[in-house]
PDB file of C-alpha atoms and ligand atoms in Angstrom:
ATOM      1  CA  MET S   1     -12.884   1.466  18.235  1.00 77.00           C
ATOM      2  CA  ILE S   2     -11.111   3.959  17.503  1.00 82.00           C
ATOM      3  CA  THR S   3     -13.616   7.687  18.130  1.00 89.00           C
ATOM      4  CA  TYR S   4     -12.052  10.484  16.054  1.00 95.00           C
ATOM      5  CA  SER S   5     -12.227   9.840  11.800  1.00 97.00           C
ATOM      6  CA  LEU S   6      -9.481  11.077   8.881  1.00 98.00           C
ATOM      7  CA  GLN S   7     -12.260  10.747   7.020  1.00 97.00           C
ATOM      8  CA  GLY S   8     -12.041  13.249   3.304  1.00 97.00           C
ATOM      9  CA  GLN S   9      -8.765  13.916   4.155  1.00 98.00           C
ATOM     10  CA  ASN S  10      -5.320  12.995   2.465  1.00 98.00           C
ATOM     11  CA  ALA S  11      -2.345  11.249   2.718  1.00 99.00           C
ATOM     12  CA  LEU S  12       1.496  10.975   1.479  1.00 99.00           C
ATOM     13  CA  VAL S  13       3.146   8.191   3.469  1.00 99.00           C
ATOM     14  CA  THR S  14       6.945   8.461   1.900  1.00 98.00           C
ATOM     15  CA  GLY S  15       8.719   4.282   1.624  1.00 98.00           C
ATOM     16  CA  ALA S  16       5.118   2.881   2.714  1.00 98.00           C
ATOM     17  CA  ASP S  17       6.092  -0.482   0.407  1.00 97.00           C
ATOM     18  CA  SER S  18       7.921  -1.520   3.769  1.00 96.00           C
ATOM     19  CA  GLY S  19       8.160  -1.950   7.887  1.00 98.00           C
ATOM     20  CA  ILE S  20       6.955   1.916   9.396  1.00 98.00           C
ATOM     21  CA  GLY S  21       5.882   3.481   6.547  1.00 98.00           C
ATOM     22  CA  LYS S  22       3.645  -0.234   5.933  1.00 98.00           C
ATOM     23  CA  GLY S  23       1.923   0.012   8.955  1.00 98.00           C
ATOM     24  CA  VAL S  24       1.121   3.653   9.137  1.00 98.00           C
ATOM     25  CA  ALA S  25      -0.402   3.857   5.513  1.00 98.00           C
ATOM     26  CA  LEU S  26      -2.825   0.723   7.303  1.00 98.00           C
ATOM     27  CA  GLU S  27      -3.564   2.599   9.814  1.00 98.00           C
ATOM     28  CA  LEU S  28      -4.382   6.376   8.202  1.00 98.00           C
ATOM     29  CA  ALA S  29      -6.551   3.948   5.994  1.00 98.00           C
ATOM     30  CA  LYS S  30      -8.436   2.608   8.987  1.00 98.00           C
ATOM     31  CA  ALA S  31      -9.154   5.730  10.169  1.00 98.00           C
ATOM     32  CA  GLY S  32     -10.008   7.402   6.917  1.00 98.00           C
ATOM     33  CA  ALA S  33      -8.116   9.017   5.241  1.00 98.00           C
ATOM     34  CA  ARG S  34      -7.278   8.400   0.764  1.00 98.00           C
ATOM     35  CA  VAL S  35      -3.415   7.153   1.135  1.00 99.00           C
ATOM     36  CA  LEU S  36      -0.781   7.716  -1.218  1.00 98.00           C
ATOM     37  CA  ILE S  37       1.416   5.153  -0.954  1.00 98.00           C
ATOM     38  CA  ASN S  38       4.964   6.113  -2.071  1.00 98.00           C
ATOM     39  CA  HIS S  39       8.078   3.855  -2.989  1.00 98.00           C
ATOM     40  CA  VAL S  40      11.463   3.947  -4.703  1.00 98.00           C
ATOM     41  CA  ASP S  41      11.236   1.102  -6.819  1.00 92.00           C
ATOM     42  CA  ALA S  42       9.011  -1.307  -5.789  1.00 96.00           C
ATOM     43  CA  GLN S  43       6.061  -1.129  -7.736  1.00 97.00           C
ATOM     44  CA  GLU S  44       5.175  -5.101  -6.808  1.00 97.00           C
ATOM     45  CA  ILE S  45       5.001  -4.865  -3.047  1.00 98.00           C
ATOM     46  CA  ALA S  46       3.970  -1.033  -2.858  1.00 98.00           C
ATOM     47  CA  GLN S  47       0.681  -2.476  -4.974  1.00 98.00           C
ATOM     48  CA  LEU S  48       0.551  -4.918  -2.027  1.00 98.00           C
ATOM     49  CA  THR S  49      -0.580  -2.444   0.520  1.00 98.00           C
ATOM     50  CA  VAL S  50      -2.481  -0.391  -1.998  1.00 98.00           C
ATOM     51  CA  ASP S  51      -4.794  -3.320  -2.258  1.00 98.00           C
ATOM     52  CA  GLU S  52      -5.123  -4.144   1.887  1.00 98.00           C
ATOM     53  CA  ILE S  53      -6.504  -0.832   1.694  1.00 98.00           C
ATOM     54  CA  ALA S  54      -8.826  -1.524  -0.754  1.00 98.00           C
ATOM     55  CA  ALA S  55      -9.846  -4.669   0.218  1.00 98.00           C
ATOM     56  CA  ALA S  56     -11.047  -2.878   3.339  1.00 97.00           C
ATOM     57  CA  GLY S  57     -12.972  -0.042   1.592  1.00 98.00           C
ATOM     58  CA  GLY S  58     -10.167   1.883   1.369  1.00 98.00           C
ATOM     59  CA  GLU S  59      -8.245   4.256  -1.352  1.00 98.00           C
ATOM     60  CA  ALA S  60      -4.636   4.282  -2.466  1.00 98.00           C
ATOM     61  CA  PHE S  61      -2.320   4.296  -5.478  1.00 98.00           C
ATOM     62  CA  GLU S  62       1.103   3.895  -5.281  1.00 98.00           C
ATOM     63  CA  PHE S  63       4.063   6.500  -7.348  1.00 98.00           C
ATOM     64  CA  HIS S  64       7.535   6.093  -7.232  1.00 98.00           C
ATOM     65  CA  ALA S  65       9.305   8.797  -6.369  1.00 98.00           C
ATOM     66  CA  ASP S  66      13.246   8.840  -4.528  1.00 98.00           C
ATOM     67  CA  VAL S  67      13.024  11.440  -1.778  1.00 98.00           C
ATOM     68  CA  SER S  68      15.935  13.204  -2.820  1.00 98.00           C
ATOM     69  CA  ASN S  69      15.250  13.952  -5.631  1.00 98.00           C
ATOM     70  CA  GLU S  70      13.738  17.012  -6.405  1.00 99.00           C
ATOM     71  CA  ALA S  71      11.997  16.787  -9.766  1.00 99.00           C
ATOM     72  CA  GLU S  72      10.454  13.907  -8.369  1.00 98.00           C
ATOM     73  CA  VAL S  73       9.027  14.533  -5.028  1.00 99.00           C
ATOM     74  CA  GLN S  74       7.714  17.795  -6.891  1.00 99.00           C
ATOM     75  CA  ALA S  75       6.083  14.933  -9.407  1.00 98.00           C
ATOM     76  CA  MET S  76       4.408  13.340  -7.321  1.00 99.00           C
ATOM     77  CA  TYR S  77       2.581  16.487  -5.437  1.00 99.00           C
ATOM     78  CA  ALA S  78       1.380  16.693  -8.933  1.00 99.00           C
ATOM     79  CA  GLU S  79       0.262  13.657  -8.920  1.00 98.00           C
ATOM     80  CA  MET S  80      -1.400  13.375  -5.762  1.00 98.00           C
ATOM     81  CA  PHE S  81      -3.024  16.895  -6.155  1.00 98.00           C
ATOM     82  CA  LYS S  82      -4.333  16.149 -10.180  1.00 98.00           C
ATOM     83  CA  ARG S  83      -6.455  12.570  -8.085  1.00 98.00           C
ATOM     84  CA  TRP S  84      -7.138  14.013  -5.015  1.00 98.00           C
ATOM     85  CA  GLY S  85      -6.886  18.166  -5.205  1.00 98.00           C
ATOM     86  CA  THR S  86      -4.560  18.675  -2.336  1.00 98.00           C
ATOM     87  CA  ILE S  87      -2.887  16.995   0.410  1.00 98.00           C
ATOM     88  CA  ASP S  88      -3.984  16.924   4.503  1.00 98.00           C
ATOM     89  CA  ILE S  89      -1.394  14.484   5.827  1.00 99.00           C
ATOM     90  CA  LEU S  90       2.247  13.897   5.309  1.00 99.00           C
ATOM     91  CA  VAL S  91       4.696  11.442   6.805  1.00 99.00           C
ATOM     92  CA  ASN S  92       7.870  11.607   6.202  1.00 98.00           C
ATOM     93  CA  ASN S  93       8.641   7.688   6.820  1.00 98.00           C
ATOM     94  CA  ALA S  94      11.448   7.482   3.829  1.00 98.00           C
ATOM     95  CA  GLY S  95      14.356   6.252   5.543  1.00 98.00           C
ATOM     96  CA  LEU S  96      17.485   4.596   5.369  1.00 98.00           C
ATOM     97  CA  GLN S  97      20.967   3.104   7.037  1.00 98.00           C
ATOM     98  CA  ARG S  98      24.502   2.823   5.610  1.00 98.00           C
ATOM     99  CA  ASP S  99      26.769   1.316   8.736  1.00 98.00           C
ATOM    100  CA  SER S 100      30.099   1.988   8.769  1.00 98.00           C
ATOM    101  CA  ARG S 101      32.838   3.079  11.321  1.00 98.00           C
ATOM    102  CA  LEU S 102      33.856   6.352  11.600  1.00 98.00           C
ATOM    103  CA  VAL S 103      37.424   5.758   9.964  1.00 98.00           C
ATOM    104  CA  ASP S 104      35.744   4.151   7.397  1.00 98.00           C
ATOM    105  CA  MET S 105      33.163   5.874   6.791  1.00 98.00           C
ATOM    106  CA  THR S 106      33.015   7.124   2.664  1.00 98.00           C
ATOM    107  CA  LEU S 107      31.892  10.217   1.391  1.00 98.00           C
ATOM    108  CA  GLU S 108      29.033   7.993  -0.234  1.00 98.00           C
ATOM    109  CA  GLN S 109      27.404   6.370   2.484  1.00 98.00           C
ATOM    110  CA  TRP S 110      27.615   9.663   4.487  1.00 99.00           C
ATOM    111  CA  GLN S 111      25.730  11.674   1.307  1.00 98.00           C
ATOM    112  CA  THR S 112      23.135   9.328   0.572  1.00 98.00           C
ATOM    113  CA  VAL S 113      21.622   8.624   4.249  1.00 99.00           C
ATOM    114  CA  ILE S 114      21.711  12.594   4.786  1.00 99.00           C
ATOM    115  CA  ASN S 115      20.030  13.063   1.501  1.00 99.00           C
ATOM    116  CA  ILE S 116      16.993  10.795   1.976  1.00 98.00           C
ATOM    117  CA  ASN S 117      16.672  10.672   6.157  1.00 98.00           C
ATOM    118  CA  LEU S 118      17.184  14.661   5.698  1.00 99.00           C
ATOM    119  CA  THR S 119      16.801  16.356   2.792  1.00 99.00           C
ATOM    120  CA  GLY S 120      14.667  14.049   1.299  1.00 99.00           C
ATOM    121  CA  GLN S 121      12.196  15.289   4.437  1.00 99.00           C
ATOM    122  CA  PHE S 122      12.800  18.997   3.755  1.00 99.00           C
ATOM    123  CA  LEU S 123      11.461  18.295   0.423  1.00 99.00           C
ATOM    124  CA  CYS S 124       8.418  17.058   0.934  1.00 99.00           C
ATOM    125  CA  ALA S 125       8.154  19.024   4.014  1.00 99.00           C
ATOM    126  CA  ARG S 126       8.055  22.207   2.024  1.00 99.00           C
ATOM    127  CA  GLU S 127       6.257  20.777  -0.991  1.00 99.00           C
ATOM    128  CA  ALA S 128       3.301  19.643   2.048  1.00 99.00           C
ATOM    129  CA  ALA S 129       3.884  23.831   3.296  1.00 99.00           C
ATOM    130  CA  ARG S 130       3.256  25.170   0.179  1.00 99.00           C
ATOM    131  CA  GLU S 131      -0.142  23.683  -0.529  1.00 99.00           C
ATOM    132  CA  PHE S 132      -0.971  24.002   3.919  1.00 99.00           C
ATOM    133  CA  ILE S 133      -0.652  27.382   4.001  1.00 98.00           C
ATOM    134  CA  ARG S 134      -2.125  28.244  -0.303  1.00 98.00           C
ATOM    135  CA  ARG S 135      -5.509  26.227   0.676  1.00 98.00           C
ATOM    136  CA  GLY S 136      -6.150  27.086   4.607  1.00 98.00           C
ATOM    137  CA  VAL S 137      -8.175  25.581   6.909  1.00 98.00           C
ATOM    138  CA  VAL S 138     -10.630  23.500   5.851  1.00 97.00           C
ATOM    139  CA  GLU S 139     -13.485  23.383   8.952  1.00 93.00           C
ATOM    140  CA  LYS S 140     -15.340  20.344   7.920  1.00 93.00           C
ATOM    141  CA  ARG S 141     -11.967  17.837   7.699  1.00 96.00           C
ATOM    142  CA  SER S 142      -9.008  18.433  10.829  1.00 98.00           C
ATOM    143  CA  LYS S 143      -8.460  22.653  12.689  1.00 98.00           C
ATOM    144  CA  ALA S 144      -5.369  22.089  11.419  1.00 98.00           C
ATOM    145  CA  ALA S 145      -4.364  23.701   7.894  1.00 98.00           C
ATOM    146  CA  GLY S 146      -2.565  21.045   7.258  1.00 98.00           C
ATOM    147  CA  LYS S 147      -0.385  17.668   9.645  1.00 99.00           C
ATOM    148  CA  ILE S 148       3.594  16.566   9.073  1.00 99.00           C
ATOM    149  CA  ILE S 149       4.657  14.430  10.713  1.00 99.00           C
ATOM    150  CA  CYS S 150       8.409  13.003  10.703  1.00 99.00           C
ATOM    151  CA  MET S 151       9.465   9.483  11.457  1.00 99.00           C
ATOM    152  CA  SER S 152      12.912  10.576  13.689  1.00 99.00           C
ATOM    153  CA  SER S 153      14.468   7.860  16.036  1.00 98.00           C
ATOM    154  CA  VAL S 154      15.562   7.263  19.657  1.00 98.00           C
ATOM    155  CA  HIS S 155      18.542   8.093  17.611  1.00 98.00           C
ATOM    156  CA  GLU S 156      17.769  12.270  17.600  1.00 98.00           C
ATOM    157  CA  VAL S 157      18.716  12.086  21.596  1.00 98.00           C
ATOM    158  CA  ILE S 158      20.773   8.504  21.902  1.00 98.00           C
ATOM    159  CA  PRO S 159      24.029   9.027  19.797  1.00 98.00           C
ATOM    160  CA  TRP S 160      24.986   5.954  18.205  1.00 98.00           C
ATOM    161  CA  GLY S 161      28.965   4.906  17.536  1.00 98.00           C
ATOM    162  CA  GLY S 162      29.273   2.867  13.773  1.00 98.00           C
ATOM    163  CA  HIS S 163      26.127   4.519  12.398  1.00 98.00           C
ATOM    164  CA  VAL S 164      27.498   8.853  12.855  1.00 98.00           C
ATOM    165  CA  ASN S 165      25.371   9.659   9.565  1.00 98.00           C
ATOM    166  CA  TYR S 166      22.364   7.791  10.908  1.00 98.00           C
ATOM    167  CA  ALA S 167      22.645   9.633  14.075  1.00 98.00           C
ATOM    168  CA  THR S 168      23.504  12.671  12.798  1.00 99.00           C
ATOM    169  CA  SER S 169      20.722  12.718  10.361  1.00 99.00           C
ATOM    170  CA  LYS S 170      18.025  12.499  13.220  1.00 99.00           C
ATOM    171  CA  GLY S 171      19.589  15.083  15.206  1.00 99.00           C
ATOM    172  CA  GLY S 172      18.791  16.981  12.120  1.00 99.00           C
ATOM    173  CA  VAL S 173      15.577  16.275  11.524  1.00 99.00           C
ATOM    174  CA  MET S 174      14.944  16.786  15.275  1.00 98.00           C
ATOM    175  CA  MET S 175      15.612  20.480  14.687  1.00 98.00           C
ATOM    176  CA  MET S 176      14.815  20.608  11.026  1.00 99.00           C
ATOM    177  CA  MET S 177      11.149  19.487  12.400  1.00 99.00           C
ATOM    178  CA  LYS S 178      11.035  22.407  15.235  1.00 98.00           C
ATOM    179  CA  SER S 179      12.331  24.931  13.324  1.00 99.00           C
ATOM    180  CA  MET S 180       9.664  23.629  10.723  1.00 99.00           C
ATOM    181  CA  ALA S 181       7.226  23.879  13.895  1.00 99.00           C
ATOM    182  CA  GLN S 182       7.682  27.234  14.801  1.00 98.00           C
ATOM    183  CA  GLU S 183       7.151  28.720  11.413  1.00 99.00           C
ATOM    184  CA  LEU S 184       4.806  27.306  10.195  1.00 99.00           C
ATOM    185  CA  ALA S 185       2.366  27.759  13.437  1.00 99.00           C
ATOM    186  CA  PRO S 186       0.902  30.728  12.949  1.00 98.00           C
ATOM    187  CA  HIS S 187      -0.594  29.286   9.599  1.00 98.00           C
ATOM    188  CA  LYS S 188      -2.245  26.430  11.472  1.00 98.00           C
ATOM    189  CA  ILE S 189       0.050  23.664  10.264  1.00 99.00           C
ATOM    190  CA  ARG S 190       1.154  21.484  13.333  1.00 99.00           C
ATOM    191  CA  VAL S 191       4.479  19.514  12.899  1.00 99.00           C
ATOM    192  CA  VAL S 192       5.344  16.919  15.181  1.00 99.00           C
ATOM    193  CA  SER S 193       8.256  13.994  14.913  1.00 99.00           C
ATOM    194  CA  ILE S 194       7.807  10.303  16.271  1.00 99.00           C
ATOM    195  CA  GLY S 195      11.051   8.573  18.349  1.00 99.00           C
ATOM    196  CA  PRO S 196      10.274   4.875  17.560  1.00 98.00           C
ATOM    197  CA  GLY S 197      12.891   2.811  19.807  1.00 98.00           C
ATOM    198  CA  ALA S 198      13.132  -0.991  18.158  1.00 98.00           C
ATOM    199  CA  ILE S 199      10.209  -1.755  15.921  1.00 98.00           C
ATOM    200  CA  GLN S 200      10.803  -5.287  14.172  1.00 98.00           C
ATOM    201  CA  THR S 201      11.060  -4.177  10.351  1.00 96.00           C
ATOM    202  CA  PRO S 202      13.539  -5.349   7.450  1.00 94.00           C
ATOM    203  CA  ILE S 203      16.633  -2.327   7.892  1.00 91.00           C
ATOM    204  CA  ASN S 204      17.442  -3.946  12.023  1.00 94.00           C
ATOM    205  CA  HIS S 205      16.424  -7.700  10.942  1.00 95.00           C
ATOM    206  CA  GLY S 206      20.146  -7.920  12.313  1.00 95.00           C
ATOM    207  CA  ALA S 207      19.237  -6.928  15.847  1.00 95.00           C
ATOM    208  CA  TRP S 208      16.326  -9.487  16.262  1.00 97.00           C
ATOM    209  CA  GLY S 209      16.987 -11.668  13.280  1.00 97.00           C
ATOM    210  CA  THR S 210      18.427 -14.668  15.287  1.00 97.00           C
ATOM    211  CA  PRO S 211      17.553 -15.267  19.184  1.00 97.00           C
ATOM    212  CA  GLU S 212      20.929 -14.433  20.541  1.00 97.00           C
ATOM    213  CA  SER S 213      20.903 -10.943  19.376  1.00 97.00           C
ATOM    214  CA  LEU S 214      17.214 -10.260  20.158  1.00 97.00           C
ATOM    215  CA  ASN S 215      17.937 -11.195  23.619  1.00 97.00           C
ATOM    216  CA  LYS S 216      21.061  -8.720  23.508  1.00 97.00           C
ATOM    217  CA  LEU S 217      18.125  -5.922  22.024  1.00 97.00           C
ATOM    218  CA  LEU S 218      15.708  -6.739  24.854  1.00 97.00           C
ATOM    219  CA  THR S 219      18.326  -5.883  27.313  1.00 96.00           C
ATOM    220  CA  LEU S 220      17.494  -2.270  25.922  1.00 96.00           C
ATOM    221  CA  ILE S 221      14.264  -2.435  26.423  1.00 98.00           C
ATOM    222  CA  PRO S 222      12.805  -2.280  29.769  1.00 97.00           C
ATOM    223  CA  TYR S 223       9.236  -3.066  28.484  1.00 98.00           C
ATOM    224  CA  ASN S 224      11.198  -6.064  27.415  1.00 97.00           C
ATOM    225  CA  ARG S 225       9.374  -6.425  23.890  1.00 98.00           C
ATOM    226  CA  ILE S 226      10.446  -5.564  20.144  1.00 98.00           C
ATOM    227  CA  GLY S 227       7.665  -3.010  19.044  1.00 98.00           C
ATOM    228  CA  GLN S 228       5.227  -3.526  15.855  1.00 98.00           C
ATOM    229  CA  PRO S 229       5.001  -1.282  12.529  1.00 98.00           C
ATOM    230  CA  GLU S 230       1.292  -0.918  14.332  1.00 98.00           C
ATOM    231  CA  ASP S 231       2.542   0.560  17.222  1.00 98.00           C
ATOM    232  CA  ILE S 232       3.965   3.869  14.791  1.00 98.00           C
ATOM    233  CA  GLY S 233       0.783   2.914  12.558  1.00 98.00           C
ATOM    234  CA  ARG S 234      -1.502   3.784  15.529  1.00 98.00           C
ATOM    235  CA  LEU S 235      -0.020   6.676  16.991  1.00 98.00           C
ATOM    236  CA  ALA S 236       0.698   8.148  13.398  1.00 99.00           C
ATOM    237  CA  ALA S 237      -2.832   8.168  12.941  1.00 98.00           C
ATOM    238  CA  TRP S 238      -4.121   9.655  16.682  1.00 98.00           C
ATOM    239  CA  LEU S 239      -1.286  11.963  15.540  1.00 98.00           C
ATOM    240  CA  ALA S 240      -3.076  13.491  12.331  1.00 98.00           C
ATOM    241  CA  SER S 241      -5.992  13.232  14.046  1.00 98.00           C
ATOM    242  CA  ASP S 242      -7.847  16.333  15.868  1.00 98.00           C
ATOM    243  CA  GLU S 243      -7.287  14.354  19.144  1.00 98.00           C
ATOM    244  CA  ALA S 244      -3.416  15.639  19.111  1.00 98.00           C
ATOM    245  CA  ASP S 245      -4.906  19.409  17.499  1.00 98.00           C
ATOM    246  CA  TYR S 246      -2.637  21.092  19.943  1.00 98.00           C
ATOM    247  CA  ILE S 247       0.649  19.161  19.431  1.00 98.00           C
ATOM    248  CA  THR S 248       3.184  20.743  17.914  1.00 99.00           C
ATOM    249  CA  GLY S 249       6.895  20.864  17.316  1.00 99.00           C
ATOM    250  CA  THR S 250       7.991  18.133  19.820  1.00 99.00           C
ATOM    251  CA  THR S 251       8.716  14.643  19.108  1.00 99.00           C
ATOM    252  CA  ILE S 252       6.907  11.713  20.771  1.00 98.00           C
ATOM    253  CA  PHE S 253       9.020   8.438  21.415  1.00 98.00           C
ATOM    254  CA  MET S 254       7.811   5.151  21.251  1.00 98.00           C
ATOM    255  CA  ASP S 255      10.104   3.257  22.299  1.00 98.00           C
ATOM    256  CA  GLY S 256       9.008   0.457  25.167  1.00 98.00           C
ATOM    257  CA  GLY S 257      11.408   2.818  27.509  1.00 98.00           C
ATOM    258  CA  MET S 258      14.547   2.482  25.303  1.00 98.00           C
ATOM    259  CA  THR S 259      15.578   6.289  25.817  1.00 98.00           C
ATOM    260  CA  LEU S 260      15.747   5.651  29.790  1.00 97.00           C
ATOM    261  CA  TYR S 261      18.702   4.826  30.010  1.00 95.00           C
ATOM    262  CA  PRO S 262      18.503   1.300  30.920  1.00 95.00           C
ATOM    263  CA  GLY S 263      21.742   0.500  31.488  1.00 91.00           C
ATOM    264  CA  PHE S 264      20.853   2.889  35.233  1.00 92.00           C
ATOM    265  CA  ALA S 265      18.203   0.348  36.310  1.00 92.00           C
ATOM    266  CA  ASP S 266      20.642  -1.679  38.440  1.00 89.00           C
ATOM    267  CA  ASN S 267      22.448   0.710  39.282  1.00 79.00           C
ATOM    268  CA  GLY S 268      25.043   1.687  36.833  1.00 66.00           C
TER     269      GLY S 268
HETATM  270  P1  NAD V   1      12.008  -0.336   6.150  1.00 69.86           P
HETATM  271  O1  NAD V   1      13.517  -0.113   5.830  1.00 69.86           O
HETATM  272  O2  NAD V   1      11.738  -1.354   6.154  1.00 69.86           O
HETATM  273  O3  NAD V   1      11.884   0.941   5.212  1.00 69.86           O
HETATM  274  C1  NAD V   1      12.100   2.032   4.759  1.00 69.86           C
HETATM  275  C2  NAD V   1      11.678   2.265   3.507  1.00 69.86           C
HETATM  276  O4  NAD V   1      12.158   3.498   3.276  1.00 69.86           O
HETATM  277  C3  NAD V   1      11.062   1.356   2.561  1.00 69.86           C
HETATM  278  O5  NAD V   1       9.800   1.361   1.992  1.00 69.86           O
HETATM  279  C4  NAD V   1      12.684   2.222   1.367  1.00 69.86           C
HETATM  280  O6  NAD V   1      11.847   1.625  -0.171  1.00 69.86           O
HETATM  281  C5  NAD V   1      11.799   4.021   2.084  1.00 69.86           C
HETATM  282  N1  NAD V   1      13.162   4.814   0.799  1.00 69.86           N
HETATM  283  C6  NAD V   1      14.278   4.746   1.200  1.00 69.86           C
HETATM  284  N2  NAD V   1      15.029   5.385   0.520  1.00 69.86           N
HETATM  285  C7  NAD V   1      14.123   6.305  -0.228  1.00 69.86           C
HETATM  286  C8  NAD V   1      14.036   6.964  -0.909  1.00 69.86           C
HETATM  287  N3  NAD V   1      15.069   7.252  -1.446  1.00 69.86           N
HETATM  288  N4  NAD V   1      13.478   7.856  -1.503  1.00 69.86           N
HETATM  289  C9  NAD V   1      12.079   7.282  -1.808  1.00 69.86           C
HETATM  290  N5  NAD V   1      11.983   5.882  -0.254  1.00 69.86           N
HETATM  291  C10 NAD V   1      12.736   5.553   0.003  1.00 69.86           C
HETATM  292  O7  NAD V   1      12.907   0.511   7.764  1.00 69.86           O
HETATM  293  P2  NAD V   1      11.841   1.209   8.622  1.00 69.86           P
HETATM  294  O8  NAD V   1      12.199   0.507  10.170  1.00 69.86           O
HETATM  295  O9  NAD V   1      10.317   0.671   8.421  1.00 69.86           O
HETATM  296  O10 NAD V   1      11.608   2.402   8.797  1.00 69.86           O
HETATM  297  C11 NAD V   1      10.827   3.585   7.883  1.00 69.86           C
HETATM  298  C12 NAD V   1      11.728   4.689   8.655  1.00 69.86           C
HETATM  299  O11 NAD V   1      11.579   4.548  10.858  1.00 69.86           O
HETATM  300  C13 NAD V   1      12.998   5.121   8.524  1.00 69.86           C
HETATM  301  O12 NAD V   1      13.090   7.018   8.312  1.00 69.86           O
HETATM  302  C14 NAD V   1      13.661   4.723   9.721  1.00 69.86           C
HETATM  303  O13 NAD V   1      15.081   5.951  10.268  1.00 69.86           O
HETATM  304  C15 NAD V   1      12.656   5.022  10.910  1.00 69.86           C
HETATM  305  N6  NAD V   1      13.245   4.039  12.245  1.00 69.86           N
HETATM  306  C16 NAD V   1      13.213   2.444  12.190  1.00 69.86           C
HETATM  307  C17 NAD V   1      13.301   2.365  13.160  1.00 69.86           C
HETATM  308  C18 NAD V   1      13.387   0.300  13.183  1.00 69.86           C
HETATM  309  O14 NAD V   1      13.968   0.322  14.895  1.00 69.86           O
HETATM  310  N7  NAD V   1      12.992  -0.408  12.388  1.00 69.86           N
HETATM  311  C19 NAD V   1      13.481   2.593  14.331  1.00 69.86           C
HETATM  312  C20 NAD V   1      13.874   4.372  14.297  1.00 69.86           C
HETATM  313  C21 NAD V   1      13.786   5.283  13.020  1.00 69.86           C
END
């Protein structure tokens, strides 16, 4: 049983039709929040999440917006404010990989990842912060004027050859999150990141899709299991709640120990 409530709060989760975003949306709804399910060209799949939330007595709607497109992001916020008036929680989750060795990486692969994983988080956070500052704290809803949760990765600290664009985007998210947190704290806005390790979603199917690949992956995870979207969902819902009211400007890693340098466990 959860001991906190997000009742009366409005949340936006980007990339919420799949994987971690879907897991986060379901947990936020379970805690009582209304949830905007953002997707890009996945209307029917996003609607399934909306229906699942509605079937459990919650409220949600889906909206197409490419998070790297300023006009589409602003249109999404306009629709949210038209329906629900304001926003309390942003989960900046949308992201992707375009993997390549550095010497073969195209400018298009580099820019796609930076545009969606980093610029997309900036655009969504800026719109949320504008509204949080305009509206301020609403005492009966939350101690904070707003909460921004950025989906980072263990790769904000673990370098990742073959994925230079992705690791760079997450390193950027770390410094963006910290700088936003510093700037926004006087407005009673909290900004935090979640750093997932290996979570079983479509983005990394190649890493767990066969018994051989899963066994290889598990050598990197001291806790010896792959994570699930609901693991991250529960953390996101708690971080959005007043139980986490004094947490801002930091990354909470949820990775089964992946950041513990497991290669050194037997003396390196
Ligand atoms: P996923 O592929 O299941 O989900 C990614 C979501 O982002 C999808 O819903 C997709 O539609 C959406 N998306 C992609 N481009 C978009 C755009 N331009 N505009 C709006 N939405 C867009 O993968 P996932 O594992 O659930 O990834 C979610 C987040 O978690 C990403 O930021 C990813 O980097 C991060 N992450 C995942 C893992 C993992 O092991 N799965 C680990 C660390 C970090």
